[in-house]
Coordinates of C-alpha atoms and ligand atoms in Angstrom, one line a residue:
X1 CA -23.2 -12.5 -15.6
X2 CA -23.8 -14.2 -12.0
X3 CA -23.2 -11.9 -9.4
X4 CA -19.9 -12.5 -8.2
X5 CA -18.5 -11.3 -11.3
X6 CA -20.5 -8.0 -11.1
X7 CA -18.2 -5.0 -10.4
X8 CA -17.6 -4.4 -6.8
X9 CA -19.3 -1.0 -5.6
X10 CA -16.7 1.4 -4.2
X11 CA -18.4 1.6 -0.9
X12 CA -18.1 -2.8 -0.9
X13 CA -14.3 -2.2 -1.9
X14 CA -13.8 0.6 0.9
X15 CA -15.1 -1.6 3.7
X16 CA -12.7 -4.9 2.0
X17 CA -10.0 -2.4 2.5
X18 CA -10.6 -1.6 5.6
X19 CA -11.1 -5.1 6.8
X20 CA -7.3 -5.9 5.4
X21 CA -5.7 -3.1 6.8
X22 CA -6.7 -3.6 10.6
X23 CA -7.5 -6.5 13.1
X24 CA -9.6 -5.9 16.1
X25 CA -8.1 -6.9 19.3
X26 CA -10.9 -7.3 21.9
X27 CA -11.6 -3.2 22.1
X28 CA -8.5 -2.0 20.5
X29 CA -8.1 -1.9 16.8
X30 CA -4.8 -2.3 15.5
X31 CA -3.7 -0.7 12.2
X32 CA -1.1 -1.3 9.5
X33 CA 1.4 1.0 8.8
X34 CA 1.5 2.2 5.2
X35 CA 4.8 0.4 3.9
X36 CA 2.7 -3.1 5.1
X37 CA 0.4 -2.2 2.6
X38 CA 3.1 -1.1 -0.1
X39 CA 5.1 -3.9 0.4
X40 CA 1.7 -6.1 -0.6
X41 CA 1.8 -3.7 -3.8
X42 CA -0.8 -1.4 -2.9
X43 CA -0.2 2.3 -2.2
X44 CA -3.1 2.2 0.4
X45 CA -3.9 3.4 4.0
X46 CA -6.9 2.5 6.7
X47 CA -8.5 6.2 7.2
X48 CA -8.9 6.7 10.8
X49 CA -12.6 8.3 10.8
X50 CA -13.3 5.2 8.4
X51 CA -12.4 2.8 11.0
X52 CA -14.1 4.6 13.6
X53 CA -17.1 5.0 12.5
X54 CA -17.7 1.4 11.2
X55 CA -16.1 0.6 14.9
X56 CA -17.8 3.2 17.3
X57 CA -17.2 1.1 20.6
X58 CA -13.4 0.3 20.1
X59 CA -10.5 3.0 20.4
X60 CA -7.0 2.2 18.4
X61 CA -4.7 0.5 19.7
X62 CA -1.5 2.9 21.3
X63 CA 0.7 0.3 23.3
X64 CA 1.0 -3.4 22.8
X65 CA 0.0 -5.7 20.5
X66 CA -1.3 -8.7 22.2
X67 CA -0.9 -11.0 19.3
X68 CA 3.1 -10.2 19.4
X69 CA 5.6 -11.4 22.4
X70 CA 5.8 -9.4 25.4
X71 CA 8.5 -7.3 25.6
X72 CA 9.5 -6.1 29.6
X73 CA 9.4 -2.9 30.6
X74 CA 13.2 -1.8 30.6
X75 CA 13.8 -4.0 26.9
X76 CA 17.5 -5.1 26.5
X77 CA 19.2 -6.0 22.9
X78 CA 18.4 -9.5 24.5
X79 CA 14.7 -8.8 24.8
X80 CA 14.6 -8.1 20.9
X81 CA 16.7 -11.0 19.9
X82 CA 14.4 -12.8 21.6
X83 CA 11.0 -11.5 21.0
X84 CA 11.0 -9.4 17.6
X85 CA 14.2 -10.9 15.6
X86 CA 12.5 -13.0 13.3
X87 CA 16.0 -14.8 12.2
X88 CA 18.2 -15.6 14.8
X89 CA 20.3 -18.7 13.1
X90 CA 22.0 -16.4 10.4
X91 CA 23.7 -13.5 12.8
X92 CA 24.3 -16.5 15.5
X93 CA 26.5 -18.1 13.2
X94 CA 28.3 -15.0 11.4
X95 CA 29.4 -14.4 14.7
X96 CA 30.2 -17.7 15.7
X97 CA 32.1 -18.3 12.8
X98 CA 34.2 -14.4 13.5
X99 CA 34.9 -15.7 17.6
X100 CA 36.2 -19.1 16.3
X101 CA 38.2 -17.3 14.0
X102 CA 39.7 -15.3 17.0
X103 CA 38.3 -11.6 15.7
X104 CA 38.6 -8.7 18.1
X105 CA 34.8 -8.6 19.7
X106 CA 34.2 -5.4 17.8
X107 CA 34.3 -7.9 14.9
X108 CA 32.0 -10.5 16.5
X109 CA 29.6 -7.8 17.5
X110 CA 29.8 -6.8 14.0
X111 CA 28.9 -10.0 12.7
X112 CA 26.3 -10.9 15.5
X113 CA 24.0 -7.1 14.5
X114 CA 24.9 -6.9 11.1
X115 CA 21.4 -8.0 9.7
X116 CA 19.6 -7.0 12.2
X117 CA 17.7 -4.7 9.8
X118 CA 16.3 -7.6 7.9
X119 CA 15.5 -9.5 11.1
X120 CA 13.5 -7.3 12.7
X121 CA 11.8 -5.1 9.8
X122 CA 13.2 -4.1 6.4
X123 CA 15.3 -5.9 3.6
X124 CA 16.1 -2.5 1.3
X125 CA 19.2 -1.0 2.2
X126 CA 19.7 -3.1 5.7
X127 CA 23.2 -2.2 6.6
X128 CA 21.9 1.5 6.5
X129 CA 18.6 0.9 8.8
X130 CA 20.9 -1.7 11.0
X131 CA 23.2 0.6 11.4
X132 CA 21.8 3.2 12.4
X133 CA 19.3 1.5 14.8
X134 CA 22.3 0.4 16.9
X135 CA 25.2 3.5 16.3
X136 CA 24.3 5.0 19.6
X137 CA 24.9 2.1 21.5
X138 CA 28.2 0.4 20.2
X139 CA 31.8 1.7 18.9
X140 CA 31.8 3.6 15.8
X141 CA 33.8 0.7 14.3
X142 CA 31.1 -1.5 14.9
X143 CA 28.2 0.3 13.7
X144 CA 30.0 1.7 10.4
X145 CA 31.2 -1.8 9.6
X146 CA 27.7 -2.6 9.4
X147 CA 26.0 0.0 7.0
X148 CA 29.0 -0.5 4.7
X149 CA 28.7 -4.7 4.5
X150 CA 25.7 -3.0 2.2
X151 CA 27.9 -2.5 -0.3
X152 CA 31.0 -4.1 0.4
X153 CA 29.2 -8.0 -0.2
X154 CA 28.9 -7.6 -3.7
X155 CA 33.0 -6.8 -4.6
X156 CA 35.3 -10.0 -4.4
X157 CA 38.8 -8.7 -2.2
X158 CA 41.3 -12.0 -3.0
X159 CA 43.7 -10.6 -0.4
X160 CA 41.1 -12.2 2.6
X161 CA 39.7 -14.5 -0.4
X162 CA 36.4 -13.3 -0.6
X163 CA 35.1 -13.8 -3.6
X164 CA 31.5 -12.2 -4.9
X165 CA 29.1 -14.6 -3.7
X166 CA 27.6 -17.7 -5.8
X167 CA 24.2 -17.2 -4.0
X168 CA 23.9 -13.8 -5.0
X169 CA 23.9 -15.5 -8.4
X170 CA 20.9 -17.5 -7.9
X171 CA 19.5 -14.9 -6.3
X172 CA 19.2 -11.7 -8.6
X173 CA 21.0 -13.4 -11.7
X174 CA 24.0 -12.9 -13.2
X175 CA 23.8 -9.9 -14.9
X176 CA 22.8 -7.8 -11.7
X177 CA 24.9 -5.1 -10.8
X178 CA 24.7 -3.2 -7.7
X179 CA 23.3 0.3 -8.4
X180 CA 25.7 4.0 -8.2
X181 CA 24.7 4.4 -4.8
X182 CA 26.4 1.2 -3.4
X183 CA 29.8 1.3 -5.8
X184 CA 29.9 4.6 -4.5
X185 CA 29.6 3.3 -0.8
X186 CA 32.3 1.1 -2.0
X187 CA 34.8 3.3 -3.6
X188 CA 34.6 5.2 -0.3
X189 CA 34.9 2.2 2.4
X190 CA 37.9 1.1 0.4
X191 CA 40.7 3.1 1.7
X192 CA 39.0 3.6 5.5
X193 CA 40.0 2.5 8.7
X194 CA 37.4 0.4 9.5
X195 CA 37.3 -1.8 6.3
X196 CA 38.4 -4.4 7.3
X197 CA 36.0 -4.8 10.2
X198 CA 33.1 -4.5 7.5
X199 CA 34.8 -6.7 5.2
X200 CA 34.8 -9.5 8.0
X201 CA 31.2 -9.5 8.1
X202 CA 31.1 -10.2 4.6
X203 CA 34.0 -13.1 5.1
X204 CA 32.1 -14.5 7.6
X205 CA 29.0 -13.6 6.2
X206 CA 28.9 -16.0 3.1
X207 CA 29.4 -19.0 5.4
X208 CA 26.4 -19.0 7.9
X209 CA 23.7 -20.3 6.3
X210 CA 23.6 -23.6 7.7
X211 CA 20.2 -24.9 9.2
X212 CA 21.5 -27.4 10.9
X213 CA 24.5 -25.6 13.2
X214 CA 24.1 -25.5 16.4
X215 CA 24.8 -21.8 17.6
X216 CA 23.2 -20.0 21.1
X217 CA 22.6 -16.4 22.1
X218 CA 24.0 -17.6 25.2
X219 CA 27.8 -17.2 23.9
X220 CA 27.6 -13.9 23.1
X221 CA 25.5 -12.1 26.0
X222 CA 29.5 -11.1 27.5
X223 CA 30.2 -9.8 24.5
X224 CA 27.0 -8.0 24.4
X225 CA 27.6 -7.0 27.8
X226 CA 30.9 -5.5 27.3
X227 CA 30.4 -3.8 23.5
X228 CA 26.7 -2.8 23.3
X229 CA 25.8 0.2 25.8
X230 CA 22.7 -0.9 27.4
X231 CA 20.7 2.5 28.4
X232 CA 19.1 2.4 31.5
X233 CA 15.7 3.1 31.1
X234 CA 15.1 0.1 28.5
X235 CA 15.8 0.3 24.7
X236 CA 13.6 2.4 23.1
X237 CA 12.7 4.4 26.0
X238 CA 16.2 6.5 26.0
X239 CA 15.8 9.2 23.5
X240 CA 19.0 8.2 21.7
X241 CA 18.6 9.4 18.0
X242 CA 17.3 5.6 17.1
X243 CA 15.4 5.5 19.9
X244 CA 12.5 5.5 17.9
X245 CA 13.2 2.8 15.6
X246 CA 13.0 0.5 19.0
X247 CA 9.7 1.3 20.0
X248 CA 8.4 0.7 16.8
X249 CA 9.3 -2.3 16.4
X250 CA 7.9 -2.8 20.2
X251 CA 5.1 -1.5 18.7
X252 CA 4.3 -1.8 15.2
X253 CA 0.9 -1.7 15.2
X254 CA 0.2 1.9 17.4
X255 CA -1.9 4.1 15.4
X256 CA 0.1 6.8 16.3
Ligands
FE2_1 FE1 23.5 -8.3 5.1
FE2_2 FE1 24.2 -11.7 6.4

């Protein structure tokens, strides 16, 4: 047996572990949150008195991370388009494709935030976490039209001729079937007001994944003006019930 393949000592593991779950920033160390780690399929978290002691001089890092965009002081819904949405293409074009079809701007809006959960953090259950990171700041139609495009995607409605989507097909096969939960959600959205608001995120939706359309942010910053309430003292900073969820994706790396 050479001595590569001789079993690593825990200690060896530990400080491996350690070395994957932080980067050192000039004196601040920045840590992973535990989903990181659990999305790499490891239930696993840095210890804090591990990570100090084998880094006496440095403290943790508790504001910015220097390897991500700056973000201004006061951030706007602009700010995190442009500095923490990783896909920008997809929502431009949803809600391209809603103003060109003449929908009310609640609708547009709609289309333009409904995945912003998956652009900016979390693919499980994104119409819930998108929803809820922007329901203080926009119409109730708006915000509940996106935590129900959850569910509503995967059933056809012929009256608007949406039908379930092919890609959904390549994507997770064509025996999945959407779990209680979400035929549940869908039962309920069916008869409600705002249905057919969510529903036009999902017609508009199954259209916008073009690379090569040209679509700008530019379009839509009246709309955003006039439909998403901007607080004051900077997104994240505001104490809204999502507050929270703003500030951490300023700053996903704080060890506290
Ligand atoms: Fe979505
Ligand atoms: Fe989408």
């Amino acid at each position: 047996m050479n001595e590569h393949a001789k079993p690593r000592t825990l200690s060896k593991r530990a400080d491996e572990l350690e070395e994957r779950m932080m980067h050192e920033l000039g004196e601040r160390i920045a840590v992973k949150s535990t989903l990181f780690n659990i999305a790499d399929g490891k239930v696993e978290m840095a210890s804090g008195p591990a990570l100090k002691s084998a880094n006496p001089d440095k403290y943790f890092l508790m504001g910015a991370d220097p390897r991500l965009p700056k973000m201004p002081k006061k951030p706007t819904l602009i700010d995190f388009f442009k500095n923490r949405f990783a896909s920008l293409n997809h929502l431009l074009q949803s809600a391209t494709h809603a103003l060109k079809g003449g929908h009310s701007e609640k609708v547009v809006l709609a289309c333009l935030l409904h995945d912003v959960g998956v652009a900016s953090f979390i693919r499980c259950d994104h119409g819930y976490w998108g929803a809820q990171m922007i329901e203080p700041y926009v119409d109730e139609e708006v915000s509940w039209a996106v935590r129900t495009h959850q569910a509503l995607r995967f059933f056809p409605d012929p009256s608007v001729g949406y039908e379930y989507p092919e890609m959904y097909i390549k994507y997770f096969g064509a025996d999945y079937e959407p779990e209680p939960y979400i035929v549940a959600e869908y039962e309920r959205a069916r008869n409600h007001k705002y249905y057919m608001t969510s529903r036009m995120i999902c017609v508009n939706d199954v259209y916008s994944f073009d690379p090569s359309a040209k679509v700008e942010l530019n379009d839509f910053i009246d709309i955003i003006g006039r439909n998403f309430r901007q607080p004051e003292e900077g997104l994240g900073f505001d104490s809204s019930p999502s507050a929270h969820m703003w500030r951490t994706l300023m700053w996903p790396t704080r060890f506290l």
